[in-house]
XYZ file of C-alpha atoms in Angstrom:
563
model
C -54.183 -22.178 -87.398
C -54.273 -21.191 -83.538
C -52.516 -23.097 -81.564
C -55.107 -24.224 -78.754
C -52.669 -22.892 -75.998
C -53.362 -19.674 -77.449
C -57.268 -19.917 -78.411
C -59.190 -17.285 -75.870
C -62.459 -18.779 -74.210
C -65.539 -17.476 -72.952
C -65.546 -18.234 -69.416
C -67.758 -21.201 -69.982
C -65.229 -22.664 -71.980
C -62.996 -21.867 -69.791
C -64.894 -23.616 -67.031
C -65.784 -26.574 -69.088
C -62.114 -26.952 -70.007
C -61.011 -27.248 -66.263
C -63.973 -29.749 -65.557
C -62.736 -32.150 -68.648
C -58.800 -31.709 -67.215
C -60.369 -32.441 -63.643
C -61.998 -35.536 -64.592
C -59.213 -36.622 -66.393
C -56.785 -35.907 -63.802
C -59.255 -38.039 -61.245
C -59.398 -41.038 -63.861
C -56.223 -40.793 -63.762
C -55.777 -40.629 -60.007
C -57.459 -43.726 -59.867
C -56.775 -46.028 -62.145
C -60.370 -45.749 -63.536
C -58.101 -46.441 -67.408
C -57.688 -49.468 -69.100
C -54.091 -51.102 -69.422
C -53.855 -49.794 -73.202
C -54.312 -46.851 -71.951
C -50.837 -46.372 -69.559
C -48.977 -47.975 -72.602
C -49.618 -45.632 -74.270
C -48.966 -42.665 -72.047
C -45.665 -44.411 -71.594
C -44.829 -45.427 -75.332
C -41.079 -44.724 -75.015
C -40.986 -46.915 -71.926
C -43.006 -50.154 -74.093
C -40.596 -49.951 -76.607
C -37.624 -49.874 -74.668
C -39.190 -52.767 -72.703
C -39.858 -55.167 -75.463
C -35.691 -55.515 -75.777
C -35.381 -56.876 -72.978
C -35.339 -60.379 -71.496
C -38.750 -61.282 -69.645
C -36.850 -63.822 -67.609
C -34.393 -60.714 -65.748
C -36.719 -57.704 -66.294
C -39.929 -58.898 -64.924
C -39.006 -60.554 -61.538
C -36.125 -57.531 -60.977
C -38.593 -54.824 -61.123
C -41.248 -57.279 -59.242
C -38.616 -57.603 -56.502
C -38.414 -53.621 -55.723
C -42.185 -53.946 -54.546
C -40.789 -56.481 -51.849
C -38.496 -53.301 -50.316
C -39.599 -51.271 -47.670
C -37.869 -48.019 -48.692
C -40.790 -47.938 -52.183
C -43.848 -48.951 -50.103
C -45.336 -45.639 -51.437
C -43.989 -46.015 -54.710
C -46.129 -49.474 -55.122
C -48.623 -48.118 -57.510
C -45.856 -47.217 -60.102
C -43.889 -50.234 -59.885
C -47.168 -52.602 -59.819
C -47.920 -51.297 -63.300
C -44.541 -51.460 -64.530
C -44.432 -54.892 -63.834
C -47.199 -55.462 -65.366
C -45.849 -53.578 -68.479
C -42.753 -56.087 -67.974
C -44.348 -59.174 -68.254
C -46.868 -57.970 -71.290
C -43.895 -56.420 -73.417
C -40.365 -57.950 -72.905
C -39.454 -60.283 -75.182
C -36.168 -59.261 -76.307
C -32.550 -60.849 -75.734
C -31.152 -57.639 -73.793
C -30.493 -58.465 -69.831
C -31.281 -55.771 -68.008
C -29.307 -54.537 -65.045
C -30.105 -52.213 -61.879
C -29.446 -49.202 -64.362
C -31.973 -49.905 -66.343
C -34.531 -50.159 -63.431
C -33.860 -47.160 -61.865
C -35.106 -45.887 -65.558
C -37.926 -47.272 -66.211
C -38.987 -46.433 -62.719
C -38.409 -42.679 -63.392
C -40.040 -42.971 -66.875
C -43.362 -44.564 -65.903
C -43.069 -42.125 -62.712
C -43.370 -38.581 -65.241
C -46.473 -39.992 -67.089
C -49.872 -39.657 -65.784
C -50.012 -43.365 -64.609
C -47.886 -41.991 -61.209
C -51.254 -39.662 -60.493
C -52.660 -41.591 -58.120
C -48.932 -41.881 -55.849
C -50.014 -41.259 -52.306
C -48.019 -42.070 -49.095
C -48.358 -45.429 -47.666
C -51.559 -45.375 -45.297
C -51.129 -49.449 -43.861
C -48.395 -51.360 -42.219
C -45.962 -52.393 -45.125
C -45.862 -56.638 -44.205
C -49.009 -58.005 -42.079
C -49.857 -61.829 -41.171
C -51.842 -63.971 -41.816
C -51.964 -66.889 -38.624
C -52.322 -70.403 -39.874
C -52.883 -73.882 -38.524
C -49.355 -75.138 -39.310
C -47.366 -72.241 -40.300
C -47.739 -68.010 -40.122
C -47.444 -66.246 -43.544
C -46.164 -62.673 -43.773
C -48.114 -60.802 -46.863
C -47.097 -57.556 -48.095
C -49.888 -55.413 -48.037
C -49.630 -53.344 -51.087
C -52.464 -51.276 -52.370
C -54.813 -52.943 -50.655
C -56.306 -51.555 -47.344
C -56.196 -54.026 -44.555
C -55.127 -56.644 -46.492
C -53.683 -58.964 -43.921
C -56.809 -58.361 -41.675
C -59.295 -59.720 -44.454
C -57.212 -62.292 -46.179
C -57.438 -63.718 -42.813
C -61.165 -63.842 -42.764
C -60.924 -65.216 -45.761
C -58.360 -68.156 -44.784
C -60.135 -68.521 -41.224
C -63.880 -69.666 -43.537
C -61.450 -71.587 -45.646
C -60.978 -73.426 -42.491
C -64.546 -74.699 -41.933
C -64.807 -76.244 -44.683
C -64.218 -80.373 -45.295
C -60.911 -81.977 -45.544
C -61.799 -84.355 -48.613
C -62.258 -84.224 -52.355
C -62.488 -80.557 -54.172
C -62.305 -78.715 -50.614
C -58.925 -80.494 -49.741
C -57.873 -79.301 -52.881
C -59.190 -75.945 -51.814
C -57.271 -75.722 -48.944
C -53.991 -76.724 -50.679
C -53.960 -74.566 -53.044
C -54.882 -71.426 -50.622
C -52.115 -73.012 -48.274
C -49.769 -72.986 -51.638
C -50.133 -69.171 -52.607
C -49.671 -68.297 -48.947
C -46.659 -70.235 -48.120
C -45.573 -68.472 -51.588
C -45.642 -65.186 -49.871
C -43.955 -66.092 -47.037
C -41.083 -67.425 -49.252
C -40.467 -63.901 -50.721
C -40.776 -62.048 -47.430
C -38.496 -64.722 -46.217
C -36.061 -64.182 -49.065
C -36.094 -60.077 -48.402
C -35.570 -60.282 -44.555
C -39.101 -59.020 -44.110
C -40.530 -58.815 -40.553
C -44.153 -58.862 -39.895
C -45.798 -55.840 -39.241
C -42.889 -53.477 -40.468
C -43.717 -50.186 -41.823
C -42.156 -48.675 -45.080
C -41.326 -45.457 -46.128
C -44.296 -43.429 -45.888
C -43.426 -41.156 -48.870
C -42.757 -41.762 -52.419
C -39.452 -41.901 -53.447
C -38.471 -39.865 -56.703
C -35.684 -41.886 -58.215
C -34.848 -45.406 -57.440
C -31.484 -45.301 -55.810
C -29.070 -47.861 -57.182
C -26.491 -47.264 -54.217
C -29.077 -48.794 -51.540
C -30.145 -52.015 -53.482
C -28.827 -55.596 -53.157
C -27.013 -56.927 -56.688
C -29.101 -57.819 -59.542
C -28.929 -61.244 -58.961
C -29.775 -60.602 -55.150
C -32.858 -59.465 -56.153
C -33.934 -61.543 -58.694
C -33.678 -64.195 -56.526
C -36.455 -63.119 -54.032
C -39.233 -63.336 -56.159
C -38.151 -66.175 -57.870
C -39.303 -69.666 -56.314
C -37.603 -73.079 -57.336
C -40.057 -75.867 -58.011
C -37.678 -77.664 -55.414
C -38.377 -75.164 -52.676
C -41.482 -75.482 -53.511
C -41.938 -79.374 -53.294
C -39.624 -79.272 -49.905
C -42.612 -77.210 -48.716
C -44.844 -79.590 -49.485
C -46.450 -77.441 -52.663
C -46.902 -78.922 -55.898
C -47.744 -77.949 -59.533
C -51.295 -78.123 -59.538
C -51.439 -76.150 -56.101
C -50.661 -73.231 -58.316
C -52.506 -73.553 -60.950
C -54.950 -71.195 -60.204
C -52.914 -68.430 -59.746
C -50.675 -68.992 -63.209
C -51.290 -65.763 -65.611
C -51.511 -67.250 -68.969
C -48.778 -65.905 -71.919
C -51.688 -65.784 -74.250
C -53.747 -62.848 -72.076
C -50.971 -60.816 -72.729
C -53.086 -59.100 -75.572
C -56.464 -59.103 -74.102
C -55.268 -57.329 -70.279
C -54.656 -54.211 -72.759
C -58.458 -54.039 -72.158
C -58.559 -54.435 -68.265
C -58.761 -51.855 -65.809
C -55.114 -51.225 -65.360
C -55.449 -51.813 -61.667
C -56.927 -54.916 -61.781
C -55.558 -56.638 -64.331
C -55.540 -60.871 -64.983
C -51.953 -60.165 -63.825
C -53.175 -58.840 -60.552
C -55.764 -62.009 -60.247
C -53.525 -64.444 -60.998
C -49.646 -62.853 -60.145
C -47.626 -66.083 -61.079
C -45.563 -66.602 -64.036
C -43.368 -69.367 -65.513
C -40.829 -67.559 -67.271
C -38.158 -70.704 -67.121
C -38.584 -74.616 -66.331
C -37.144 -74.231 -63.187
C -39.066 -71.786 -60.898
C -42.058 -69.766 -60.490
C -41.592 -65.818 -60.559
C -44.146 -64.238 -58.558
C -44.826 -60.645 -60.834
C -46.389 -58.841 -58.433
C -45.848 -60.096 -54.579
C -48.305 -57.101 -53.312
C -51.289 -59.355 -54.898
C -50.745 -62.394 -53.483
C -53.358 -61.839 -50.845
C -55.822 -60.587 -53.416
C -55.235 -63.485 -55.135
C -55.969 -65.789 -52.902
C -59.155 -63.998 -51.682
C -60.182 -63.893 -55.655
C -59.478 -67.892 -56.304
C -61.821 -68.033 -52.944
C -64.842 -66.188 -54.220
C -64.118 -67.595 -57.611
C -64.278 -71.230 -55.922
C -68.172 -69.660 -54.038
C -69.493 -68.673 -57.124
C -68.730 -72.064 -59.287
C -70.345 -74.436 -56.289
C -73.130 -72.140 -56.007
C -72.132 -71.330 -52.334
C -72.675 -67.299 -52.038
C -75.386 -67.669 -49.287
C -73.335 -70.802 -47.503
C -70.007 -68.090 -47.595
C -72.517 -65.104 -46.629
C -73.425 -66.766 -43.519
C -69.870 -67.997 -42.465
C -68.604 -64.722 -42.971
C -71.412 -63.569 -40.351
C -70.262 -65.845 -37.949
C -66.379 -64.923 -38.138
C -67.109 -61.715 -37.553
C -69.553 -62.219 -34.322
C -66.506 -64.623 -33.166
C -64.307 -61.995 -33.821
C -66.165 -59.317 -32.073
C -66.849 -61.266 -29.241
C -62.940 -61.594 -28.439
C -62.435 -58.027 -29.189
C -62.828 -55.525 -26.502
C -64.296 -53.377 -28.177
C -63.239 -49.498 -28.090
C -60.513 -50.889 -25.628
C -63.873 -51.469 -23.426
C -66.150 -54.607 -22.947
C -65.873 -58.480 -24.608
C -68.309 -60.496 -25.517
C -70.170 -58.286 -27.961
C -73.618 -60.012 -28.632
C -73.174 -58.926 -32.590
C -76.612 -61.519 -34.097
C -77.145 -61.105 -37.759
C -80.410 -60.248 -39.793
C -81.003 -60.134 -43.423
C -82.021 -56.933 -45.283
C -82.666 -58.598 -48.662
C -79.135 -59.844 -49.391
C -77.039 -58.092 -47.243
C -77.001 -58.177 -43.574
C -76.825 -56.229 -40.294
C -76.455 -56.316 -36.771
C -76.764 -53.660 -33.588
C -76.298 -53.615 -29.814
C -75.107 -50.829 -27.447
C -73.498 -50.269 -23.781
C -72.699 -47.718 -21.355
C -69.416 -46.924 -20.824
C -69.574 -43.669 -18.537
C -72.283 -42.436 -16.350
C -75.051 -41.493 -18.518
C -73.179 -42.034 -21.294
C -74.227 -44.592 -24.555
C -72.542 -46.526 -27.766
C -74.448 -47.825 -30.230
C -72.687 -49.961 -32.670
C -74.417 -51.169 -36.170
C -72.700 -53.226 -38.287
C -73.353 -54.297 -41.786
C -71.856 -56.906 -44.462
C -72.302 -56.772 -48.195
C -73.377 -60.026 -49.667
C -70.496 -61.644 -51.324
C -72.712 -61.965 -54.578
C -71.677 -57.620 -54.718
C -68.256 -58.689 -55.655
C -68.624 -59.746 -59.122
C -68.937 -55.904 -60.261
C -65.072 -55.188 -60.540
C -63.796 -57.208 -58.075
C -61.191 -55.688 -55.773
C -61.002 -52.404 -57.706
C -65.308 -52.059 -57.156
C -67.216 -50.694 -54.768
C -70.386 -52.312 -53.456
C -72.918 -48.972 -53.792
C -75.375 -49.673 -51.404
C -79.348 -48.920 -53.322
C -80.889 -47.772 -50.007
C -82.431 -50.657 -48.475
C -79.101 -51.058 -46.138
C -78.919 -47.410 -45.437
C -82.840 -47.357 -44.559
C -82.596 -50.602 -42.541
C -79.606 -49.364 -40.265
C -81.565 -45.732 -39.941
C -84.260 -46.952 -38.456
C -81.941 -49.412 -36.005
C -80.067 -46.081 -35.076
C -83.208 -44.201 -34.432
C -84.729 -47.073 -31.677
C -81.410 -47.558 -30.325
C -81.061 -43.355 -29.361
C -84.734 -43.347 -28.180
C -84.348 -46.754 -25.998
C -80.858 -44.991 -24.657
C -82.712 -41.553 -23.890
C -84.980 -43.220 -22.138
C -82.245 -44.359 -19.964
C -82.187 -42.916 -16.079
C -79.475 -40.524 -15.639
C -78.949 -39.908 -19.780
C -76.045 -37.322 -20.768
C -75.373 -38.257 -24.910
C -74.487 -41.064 -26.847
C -72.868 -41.611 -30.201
C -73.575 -43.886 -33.002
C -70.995 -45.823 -34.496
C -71.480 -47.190 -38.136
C -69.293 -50.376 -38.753
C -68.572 -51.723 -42.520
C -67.721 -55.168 -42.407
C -66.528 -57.427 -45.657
C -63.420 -59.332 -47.070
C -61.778 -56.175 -48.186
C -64.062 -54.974 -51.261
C -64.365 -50.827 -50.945
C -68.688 -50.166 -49.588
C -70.423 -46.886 -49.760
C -74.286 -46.458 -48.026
C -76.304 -43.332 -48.506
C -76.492 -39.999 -46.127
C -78.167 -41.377 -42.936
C -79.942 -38.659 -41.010
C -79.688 -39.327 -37.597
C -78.250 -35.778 -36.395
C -80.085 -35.301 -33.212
C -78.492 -32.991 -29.718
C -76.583 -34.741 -27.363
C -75.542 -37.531 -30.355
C -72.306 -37.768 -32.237
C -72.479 -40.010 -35.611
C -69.065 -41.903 -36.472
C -67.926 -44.519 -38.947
C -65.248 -47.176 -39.622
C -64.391 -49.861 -41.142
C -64.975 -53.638 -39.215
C -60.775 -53.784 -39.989
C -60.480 -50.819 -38.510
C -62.548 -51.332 -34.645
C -60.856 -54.710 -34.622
C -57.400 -52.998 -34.524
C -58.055 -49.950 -32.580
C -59.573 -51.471 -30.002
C -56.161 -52.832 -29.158
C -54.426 -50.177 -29.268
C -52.659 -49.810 -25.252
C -54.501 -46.344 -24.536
C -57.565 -47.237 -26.390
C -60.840 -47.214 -23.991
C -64.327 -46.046 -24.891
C -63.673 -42.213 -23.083
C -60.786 -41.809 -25.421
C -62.519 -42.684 -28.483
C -65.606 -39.969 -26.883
C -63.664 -37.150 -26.448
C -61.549 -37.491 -29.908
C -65.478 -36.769 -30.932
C -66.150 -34.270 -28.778
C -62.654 -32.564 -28.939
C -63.259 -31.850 -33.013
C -66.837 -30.735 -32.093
C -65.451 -27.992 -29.518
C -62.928 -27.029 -32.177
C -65.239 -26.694 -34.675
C -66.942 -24.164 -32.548
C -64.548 -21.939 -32.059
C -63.794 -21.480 -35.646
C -61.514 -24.478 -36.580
C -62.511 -26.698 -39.635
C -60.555 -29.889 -39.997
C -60.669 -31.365 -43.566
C -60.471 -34.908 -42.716
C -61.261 -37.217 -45.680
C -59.203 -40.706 -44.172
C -61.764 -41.202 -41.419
C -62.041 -41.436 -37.610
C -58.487 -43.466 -37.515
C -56.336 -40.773 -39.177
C -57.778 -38.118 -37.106
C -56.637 -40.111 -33.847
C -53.339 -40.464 -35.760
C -53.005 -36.445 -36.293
C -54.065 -35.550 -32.383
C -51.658 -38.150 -31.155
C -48.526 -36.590 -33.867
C -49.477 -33.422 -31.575
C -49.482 -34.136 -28.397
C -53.065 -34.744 -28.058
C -54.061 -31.532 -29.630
C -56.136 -31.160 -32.729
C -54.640 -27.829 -33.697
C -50.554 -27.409 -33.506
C -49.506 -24.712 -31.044
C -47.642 -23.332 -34.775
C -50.416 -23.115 -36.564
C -52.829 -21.449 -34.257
C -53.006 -17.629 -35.577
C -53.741 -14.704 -33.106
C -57.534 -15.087 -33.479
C -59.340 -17.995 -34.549
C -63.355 -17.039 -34.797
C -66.260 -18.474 -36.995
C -66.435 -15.524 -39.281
C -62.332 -15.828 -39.152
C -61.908 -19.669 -39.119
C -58.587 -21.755 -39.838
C -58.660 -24.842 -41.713
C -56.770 -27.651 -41.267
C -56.234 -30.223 -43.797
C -54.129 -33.277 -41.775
C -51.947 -35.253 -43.761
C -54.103 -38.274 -45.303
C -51.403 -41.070 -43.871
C -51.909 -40.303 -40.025
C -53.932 -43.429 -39.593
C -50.312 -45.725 -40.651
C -49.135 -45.124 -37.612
C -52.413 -46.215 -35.488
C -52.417 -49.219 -37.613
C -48.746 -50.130 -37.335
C -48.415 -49.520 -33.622
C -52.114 -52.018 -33.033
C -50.329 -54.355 -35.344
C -46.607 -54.568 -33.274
C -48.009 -53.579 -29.603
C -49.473 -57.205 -29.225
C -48.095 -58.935 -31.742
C -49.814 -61.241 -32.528
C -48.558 -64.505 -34.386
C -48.412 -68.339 -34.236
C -45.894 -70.406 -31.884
C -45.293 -74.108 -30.755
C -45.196 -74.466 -27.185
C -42.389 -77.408 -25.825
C -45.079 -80.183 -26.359
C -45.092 -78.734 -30.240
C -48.733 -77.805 -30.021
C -49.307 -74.339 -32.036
C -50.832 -71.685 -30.242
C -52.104 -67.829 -31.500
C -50.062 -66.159 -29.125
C -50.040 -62.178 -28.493
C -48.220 -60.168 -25.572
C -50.510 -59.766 -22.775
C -50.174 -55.752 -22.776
C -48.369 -53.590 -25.774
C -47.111 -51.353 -22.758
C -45.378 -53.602 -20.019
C -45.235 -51.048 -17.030
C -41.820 -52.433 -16.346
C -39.937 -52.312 -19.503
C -37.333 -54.884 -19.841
C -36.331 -57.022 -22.551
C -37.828 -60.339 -21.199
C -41.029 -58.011 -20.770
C -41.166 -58.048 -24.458
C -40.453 -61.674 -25.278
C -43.138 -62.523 -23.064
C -46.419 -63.709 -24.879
C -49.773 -65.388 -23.890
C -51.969 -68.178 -25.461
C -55.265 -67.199 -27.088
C -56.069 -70.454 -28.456
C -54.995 -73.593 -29.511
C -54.836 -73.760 -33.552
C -56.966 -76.642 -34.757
C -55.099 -79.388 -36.587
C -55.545 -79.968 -39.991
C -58.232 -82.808 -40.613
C -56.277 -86.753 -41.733
């Protein structure tokens, strides 16, 4: 026998061999494996699992996802809890030692691929009518921005029958969330550790029992908060899936739908607190489909967003964005543009999926646009450079592409619209909502970021920047405004000499986290009681003081909940 390790290969072996351990290593990277699939790269792990006691093991290692310190470990620790509640069934408690084992077991298999550092704020908020709720992001990008969305169309609808009961239950899963980031001292819009950790260190956690505790709701707290039983029902994972999920995309397991679990007869024991917000977004769309409401939700979703981007100034320039919807067979998109220098043009073109896309893997899918969207928006790009051309005293313009949604991943085809004097730029609707907040934020700033790589690029410097516009503003501002550190620049740079860059992929965390605390922006009761969305009328005060920063202004007046 020869042992493969040893076998010689042509090189087309050879080359086919590194494709199949590339693909493998991507699948892996991604999640793109069922749940059957990580138990078994972790066997050793399952069967020292099923000895212990579900009602210990699952909500301790649930509660290490609610701790800043493993933001970047949440991928590991999601599917361990998973694992948890699927295999323990044994009499064993487990302890903080044990923990900090499984966590290094499942984090040598393949399963711990896909481990990247934290790229989003580690707790956002979501502003209610009566109450804020602090969500922990998790896995999934912008999650606070669209669960909001979600909640705000949630809002419109009727205060009686099945969409009271709606609203209750959405109202249930949220104040849910803000129970365990009440329980772990969590304050909204705190980052994480933006690296993962390598062991789980026993010396820096609370006491078993400490931590149990915080993903573990009483019934009572519960009821005191006005939540009852069937408020939760939709988001209760069922013992008897625990064979079938060995089939599900280990990302996006029933677990990960529904992350609720009654493991005793006293309280509920939230298994994964990073899916909350998913959840709730899921029991929405799930609630759309059933009443036959996908265009009703497609059109209400439209309308947030032109709200939304009406109050926004957008870029850090202009309100009042005049952002009127059209329909491109399902879908829809929108366009307008304004000057914002002498002789200089934006041309923003937004679209949004139809929510009838989401039934193709959920959260974990992609909508994969078939053309029509791309070819619609194309031709909208085209007019809008020609009408701004035409403009006296034109210089250049740039066109800005603009994804909207409720947090589902979107890809369009190649749009070619290259043309002199014209930069081409995309980002997510999440994304311009929270940049354009941002203190130095203005339309110039946003320009010359696009002209600044294009100069580089020139002269010999390629920037390998897969994590968008946002973590490219994140790298220039980590240097001092430059794109290329004054350590890395060699003694010549030309094109037939060029450097390459390759930024770290988290640079954008910090844009995100510093949009999300400059304003912050949250819910408060004035002296009359009346609840307001408040934010701080600049992130910058020119006279820093500590009054400066308790000092907040009144964007609206939150509606009160229909009698």
């Amino acid at each position: 026998m020869v042992n493969e390790q040893e076998k010689e290969f042509t090189p087309e072996e050879a080359f086919a061999k590194m494709q199949e351990l590339f693909v493998e290593q991507q699948k892996w990277s991604s999640l793109a494996v069922i749940l059957d699939d990580v138990a078994k790269e972790n066997k050793a792990l399952v069967r020292d699992l099923s000895g212990y006691d579900p009602i210990i093991a699952v909500p301790l290692i649930a509660s290490l996802l609610t701790i800043p310190k493993y933001q970047s470990n949440c991928l590991r620790l999601e599917l361990l809890a998973v694992l948890a509640w699927r295999y323990c069934q044994g009499k064993k408690k487990a302890h903080i030692g044990q923990a900090v084992r499984w966590f290094h077991a499942v984090g040598k298999s393949k399963a711990a691929f896909g481990e990247d550092p934290a790229e989003d704020v580690f707790a956002s908020l979501v502003i209610g009518n009566t109450a804020d709720y602090r969500i922990l992001e998790g896995l999934w990008e912008s999650a606070g921005f669209y669960t909001q969305i979600v909640y705000d169309i949630v809002q419109t609808m009727p205060n009686t029958g099945h969409w009271a009961g709606i609203k209750k239950c959405v109202d249930a899963i949220l104040t849910i969330s803000e129970i365990v980031c009440e329980n772990s001292d969590i304050v909204r819009y705190q980052t994480g550790e933006d690296e993962p950790q390598k062991a789980l260190s026993s010396r820096h956690l609370p006491g078993r029992n400490a931590l149990v505790e915080t993903v573990r709701v009483p019934f009572e707290a519960l009821d005191a908060r006005g939540v009852k039983p069937d408020d939760i029902e939709p988001f209760l994972v069922d013992p008897k899936w625990k064979k079938e999920i060995g089939q599900q995309r280990a990302s996006q397991t029933a677990v990960h739908i529904r992350p609720l679990a009654i493991l005793d007869s006293e309280a509920v024991t939230v298994v994964l607190p990073t899916c909350l917000s998913i959840a709730m977004r899921e029991y929405v769309i799930r609630e759309v489909f059933s009443n036959g409401l996908e265009d009703a939700f497609d059109k209400m979703l439209a309308n947030r967003f032109s709200a939304l981007l009406y109050d926004t100034p957008l870029l850090g320039g202009p309100r009042g964005a005049p952002v009127h919807w059209r329909k491109v067979n399902q879908h829809q998109v929108s366009a307008f543009g304004f000057q914002f220098d002498e002789g200089h043009f934006i041309s923003l073109h937004f679209f949004l999926p139809s929510i009838r896309t989401h039934v193709d893997g959920g959260f974990a899918g992609v909508f994969m646009d078939d053309g029509s969207v791309t070819k619609a928006l194309q031709e909208d790009m085209l007019n809008s450079m020609d009408r701004f051309e035409k403009e006296e005293g034109f210089q250049a313009g740039m066109t800005l592409l603009v994804g909207g949604g409720w947090g589902m991943g979107y890809a369009t085809r190649h749009f070619d619209v290259q043309r002199e004097n014209w930069h081409f730029e995309s980002i997510s609707i999440a994304d311009l909502a929270r940049v354009s907040w941002m203190s130095d934020m203005k339309p110039e700033y946003f320009w010359r970021i696009q002209d600044g790589l294009l100069a580089v690029e020139r002269r010999g410097v390629e920037i390998v920047n897969p994590n968008g516009v946002l973590n490219l503003i994140g790298w220039v501002r980590r240097n001092d405004g430059h794109f290329v550190p004054h350590a890395q620049l060699p003694d010549s740079i030309t094109p037939d000499r060029p450097l390459m860059l390759n930024p770290p992929l988290n640079m954008l965390r910090d844009v995100r986290a510093e949009a999300d605390s400059g304003y912050d922006k949250h819910g408060a009761r004035d002296e009359s009681g009346r609840r307001h969305v408040v934010q701080r009328p600049s992130p910058d005060p020119f006279f820093e003081s500590e009054g400066s920063r308790k000092l907040y202004e009144s964007l609206r007046v939150c509606r009160r909940p229909s009698t």
